[in-house]
CSV table of C-alpha atoms in Angstrom, one decimal:
chain,number,residue,atom,x,y,z
A,1,UNK,CA,101.2,87.1,107.1
A,2,UNK,CA,104.2,85.3,105.6
A,3,UNK,CA,107.2,84.9,108.0
A,4,UNK,CA,110.8,83.8,107.9
A,5,UNK,CA,111.2,80.5,109.8
A,6,UNK,CA,114.3,79.0,111.3
A,7,UNK,CA,115.2,75.6,112.6
A,8,UNK,CA,116.3,74.5,115.0
A,9,UNK,CA,115.3,77.0,117.7
A,10,UNK,CA,118.2,75.8,119.8
A,11,UNK,CA,121.3,73.9,118.8
A,12,UNK,CA,123.9,72.6,121.2
A,13,UNK,CA,127.2,71.3,119.8
A,14,UNK,CA,130.7,70.4,120.8
A,15,UNK,CA,133.6,72.6,119.9
A,16,UNK,CA,135.1,71.5,116.6
A,17,UNK,CA,131.9,70.1,115.2
A,18,UNK,CA,130.1,71.3,112.1
A,19,UNK,CA,126.7,72.8,112.4
A,20,UNK,CA,124.1,73.8,109.8
A,21,UNK,CA,121.5,76.3,110.6
A,22,UNK,CA,118.4,76.4,108.4
A,23,UNK,CA,116.1,79.1,107.3
A,24,UNK,CA,113.1,79.3,105.1
A,25,UNK,CA,112.8,82.9,103.8
A,26,UNK,CA,109.5,84.5,102.8
A,27,UNK,CA,108.3,83.0,99.5
A,28,UNK,CA,109.3,85.2,96.5
A,29,UNK,CA,111.9,87.1,98.4
A,30,UNK,CA,115.1,87.4,96.5
A,31,UNK,CA,117.7,88.6,99.0
A,32,UNK,CA,118.8,86.6,102.0
A,33,UNK,CA,120.9,87.4,105.0
A,34,UNK,CA,122.5,86.0,108.1
A,35,UNK,CA,123.2,88.0,111.2
A,36,UNK,CA,124.4,87.0,114.6
A,37,UNK,CA,123.9,88.4,118.1
A,38,UNK,CA,126.2,87.3,120.9
A,39,UNK,CA,124.5,87.5,124.3
A,40,UNK,CA,124.2,91.1,125.5
A,41,UNK,CA,125.8,92.5,122.4
A,42,UNK,CA,124.5,94.1,119.2
A,43,UNK,CA,123.1,92.3,116.1
A,44,UNK,CA,126.0,91.9,113.6
A,45,UNK,CA,125.7,91.4,109.8
A,46,UNK,CA,127.4,88.3,108.5
A,47,UNK,CA,126.5,87.8,104.9
A,48,UNK,CA,124.0,88.6,102.1
A,49,UNK,CA,123.1,86.3,99.3
A,50,UNK,CA,121.4,87.1,96.0
A,51,UNK,CA,121.1,85.2,92.7
A,52,UNK,CA,122.8,82.1,94.2
A,53,UNK,CA,125.9,83.9,95.2
A,54,UNK,CA,127.3,86.0,98.1
A,55,UNK,CA,126.8,89.7,97.4
A,56,UNK,CA,128.3,91.1,100.6
A,57,UNK,CA,130.1,89.6,103.7
A,58,UNK,CA,131.5,91.0,106.9
A,59,UNK,CA,134.9,90.4,108.5
A,60,UNK,CA,133.2,87.9,110.8
A,61,UNK,CA,132.3,85.7,107.9
A,62,UNK,CA,135.6,83.9,107.4
A,63,UNK,CA,136.5,80.6,105.8
A,64,UNK,CA,134.7,78.7,108.6
A,65,UNK,CA,131.4,79.9,107.4
A,66,UNK,CA,129.5,79.1,104.2
A,67,UNK,CA,126.0,79.7,102.9
A,68,UNK,CA,123.9,77.8,100.5
A,69,UNK,CA,120.5,77.8,98.9
A,70,UNK,CA,120.2,74.1,98.2
A,71,UNK,CA,116.6,74.3,96.8
A,72,UNK,CA,113.9,76.8,96.1
A,73,UNK,CA,113.0,77.4,99.7
A,74,UNK,CA,115.8,76.8,102.1
A,75,UNK,CA,118.8,79.0,103.0
A,76,UNK,CA,121.5,77.5,105.2
A,77,UNK,CA,124.5,78.7,107.2
A,78,UNK,CA,127.2,76.2,107.8
A,79,UNK,CA,129.9,76.6,110.4
A,80,UNK,CA,132.6,74.0,109.7
A,81,UNK,CA,134.5,73.7,113.0
A,82,UNK,CA,132.7,75.5,115.8
A,83,UNK,CA,134.5,77.5,118.4
A,84,UNK,CA,133.3,78.6,121.8
A,85,UNK,CA,133.0,82.2,120.6
A,86,UNK,CA,130.5,81.1,117.9
A,87,UNK,CA,127.9,80.7,120.6
A,88,UNK,CA,125.2,83.3,119.7
A,89,UNK,CA,121.7,83.8,118.3
A,90,UNK,CA,121.8,83.5,114.5
A,91,UNK,CA,119.1,85.4,112.6
A,92,UNK,CA,118.1,84.9,109.0
A,93,UNK,CA,116.4,87.7,107.1
A,94,UNK,CA,115.0,88.2,103.7
A,95,UNK,CA,114.2,91.1,101.4
A,96,UNK,CA,111.6,91.1,98.6
A,97,UNK,CA,113.9,92.5,95.9
A,98,UNK,CA,115.6,95.4,94.4
A,99,UNK,CA,113.9,98.6,95.4
A,100,UNK,CA,112.5,97.2,98.6
A,101,UNK,CA,113.8,98.7,101.8
A,102,UNK,CA,112.9,96.4,104.7
A,103,UNK,CA,114.4,93.1,105.8
A,104,UNK,CA,112.2,90.6,107.5
A,105,UNK,CA,113.9,88.7,110.3
A,106,UNK,CA,113.3,85.1,111.5
A,107,UNK,CA,113.0,84.2,115.2
A,108,UNK,CA,116.6,83.0,115.4
A,109,UNK,CA,118.5,79.9,116.3
A,110,UNK,CA,120.4,79.9,119.6
A,111,UNK,CA,123.7,78.1,119.0
A,112,UNK,CA,125.5,76.9,122.1
A,113,UNK,CA,129.1,75.6,121.6
A,114,UNK,CA,130.4,73.6,124.6
B,1,UNK,CA,134.7,102.6,110.9
B,2,UNK,CA,131.0,103.2,111.3
B,3,UNK,CA,129.9,103.7,114.9
B,4,UNK,CA,126.3,103.9,116.2
B,5,UNK,CA,125.5,105.0,119.7
B,6,UNK,CA,122.0,104.7,121.3
B,7,UNK,CA,121.5,107.1,124.1
B,8,UNK,CA,121.2,104.7,127.1
B,9,UNK,CA,121.2,101.1,127.8
B,10,UNK,CA,117.9,101.4,129.7
B,11,UNK,CA,115.1,103.9,129.8
B,12,UNK,CA,112.3,103.9,132.4
B,13,UNK,CA,109.1,105.8,131.4
B,14,UNK,CA,105.8,106.1,133.1
B,15,UNK,CA,102.8,104.8,131.2
B,16,UNK,CA,101.1,107.4,129.1
B,17,UNK,CA,104.2,109.6,128.7
B,18,UNK,CA,106.2,110.0,125.5
B,19,UNK,CA,109.4,107.9,125.3
B,20,UNK,CA,112.2,109.4,123.3
B,21,UNK,CA,115.2,107.3,122.2
B,22,UNK,CA,118.3,108.7,120.5
B,23,UNK,CA,120.6,107.2,117.9
B,24,UNK,CA,123.8,109.0,116.9
B,25,UNK,CA,126.2,107.8,114.3
B,26,UNK,CA,129.7,108.7,113.0
B,27,UNK,CA,131.8,107.9,110.0
B,28,UNK,CA,128.8,107.2,107.8
B,29,UNK,CA,126.3,108.9,105.6
B,30,UNK,CA,123.4,106.4,105.4
B,31,UNK,CA,120.8,106.7,102.7
B,32,UNK,CA,118.4,105.1,105.2
B,33,UNK,CA,118.0,104.7,108.9
B,34,UNK,CA,115.7,102.1,110.4
B,35,UNK,CA,114.2,101.3,113.8
B,36,UNK,CA,113.5,97.8,115.0
B,37,UNK,CA,111.9,96.3,118.1
B,38,UNK,CA,113.5,93.3,119.7
B,39,UNK,CA,111.8,91.2,122.5
B,40,UNK,CA,113.9,88.8,124.6
B,41,UNK,CA,115.0,85.8,122.6
B,42,UNK,CA,113.3,87.0,119.5
B,43,UNK,CA,114.4,88.4,116.1
B,44,UNK,CA,114.2,92.2,115.3
B,45,UNK,CA,110.9,93.4,114.1
B,46,UNK,CA,110.8,96.3,111.7
B,47,UNK,CA,109.1,99.5,112.8
B,48,UNK,CA,110.0,102.4,110.7
B,49,UNK,CA,112.4,103.5,108.0
B,50,UNK,CA,113.4,107.0,107.2
B,51,UNK,CA,115.4,108.2,104.1
B,52,UNK,CA,118.1,110.8,104.1
B,53,UNK,CA,115.9,113.3,102.3
B,54,UNK,CA,113.1,112.9,104.9
B,55,UNK,CA,113.0,114.8,108.1
B,56,UNK,CA,110.2,113.0,109.9
B,57,UNK,CA,108.1,109.8,109.5
B,58,UNK,CA,105.1,108.7,111.5
B,59,UNK,CA,103.2,105.5,112.0
B,60,UNK,CA,100.4,105.4,114.5
B,61,UNK,CA,102.0,106.3,117.9
B,62,UNK,CA,105.5,106.2,116.5
B,63,UNK,CA,107.5,109.0,115.1
B,64,UNK,CA,111.1,109.1,113.8
B,65,UNK,CA,113.2,112.1,112.9
B,66,UNK,CA,116.4,112.1,111.0
B,67,UNK,CA,119.0,115.0,111.1
B,68,UNK,CA,121.8,114.2,108.7
B,69,UNK,CA,123.7,117.3,109.8
B,70,UNK,CA,123.7,116.3,113.4
B,71,UNK,CA,124.0,112.6,112.4
B,72,UNK,CA,121.2,111.8,114.7
B,73,UNK,CA,117.8,110.1,114.7
B,74,UNK,CA,115.1,110.4,117.4
B,75,UNK,CA,112.5,107.8,117.9
B,76,UNK,CA,109.3,108.7,119.8
B,77,UNK,CA,106.6,106.6,121.2
B,78,UNK,CA,103.6,108.7,122.4
B,79,UNK,CA,101.0,107.5,124.9
B,80,UNK,CA,103.4,104.7,125.9
B,81,UNK,CA,102.0,101.5,127.2
B,82,UNK,CA,103.5,98.6,129.2
B,83,UNK,CA,103.3,96.5,126.0
B,84,UNK,CA,105.8,98.9,124.4
B,85,UNK,CA,108.5,97.6,126.8
B,86,UNK,CA,111.2,96.1,124.7
B,87,UNK,CA,114.7,96.8,123.3
B,88,UNK,CA,114.7,99.2,120.4
B,89,UNK,CA,117.4,99.0,117.8
B,90,UNK,CA,118.6,101.7,115.5
B,91,UNK,CA,120.1,100.4,112.2
B,92,UNK,CA,121.9,102.1,109.4
B,93,UNK,CA,121.4,101.0,105.8
B,94,UNK,CA,118.6,99.6,103.8
B,95,UNK,CA,117.7,98.2,100.5
B,96,UNK,CA,119.8,95.2,99.7
B,97,UNK,CA,122.8,96.2,101.9
B,98,UNK,CA,123.5,94.5,105.2
B,99,UNK,CA,122.4,96.5,108.1
B,100,UNK,CA,124.6,98.0,110.8
B,101,UNK,CA,122.8,97.9,114.2
B,102,UNK,CA,123.3,99.9,117.4
B,103,UNK,CA,123.4,98.0,120.7
B,104,UNK,CA,119.8,99.1,121.5
B,105,UNK,CA,118.0,100.9,124.2
B,106,UNK,CA,116.0,98.8,126.7
B,107,UNK,CA,112.7,100.6,127.2
B,108,UNK,CA,110.6,99.9,130.3
B,109,UNK,CA,107.2,101.4,130.5
B,110,UNK,CA,106.0,101.4,134.1
B,111,UNK,CA,102.2,101.2,134.9
């Protein structure tokens, strides 16, 4: 069964550094998402992406964050200058297309900012 | 703002019994409500979706109800097994929209 994959599984970085988290959504899916989950807290929506542009973003998704689909398979989340509070699990998800209901989540990338 | 509350942070159930988890929400009228399972260190896994015009949905040992008047959904696992032990997340929304999740209920099925 097709799955969303994410790399790396764990990323450690120093405060102020840039990080790029990578996702390969399920092939032929059209909508892509990033969520984050701070340890012990709920899963929070960050951004959705469709047709090569952001379709929706939350208050969390400020100017420090950006997303990109650089080619036909990858979907990336960039954090420009990481802060301690960016430490969290970051989940990518994808949705087949308009009319579909269910998002499929990847296994996540654990980001640790020191 | 939208608020989702799941009945308890942890729920202990004896194997074979029915586990019932509650999701209450305010300040929102979702067209969909979804339930996900999350294991430690893993991403959410979709279980069931119920639409606002549906009262009940079933899938194998799982059942979801949706009461838009009470603004509540109940999630039942019948004949529970230790392998059902996980955190169960309620999420509002569906389709192309970003999902709003509750904090989850940690379910422990004891043999």
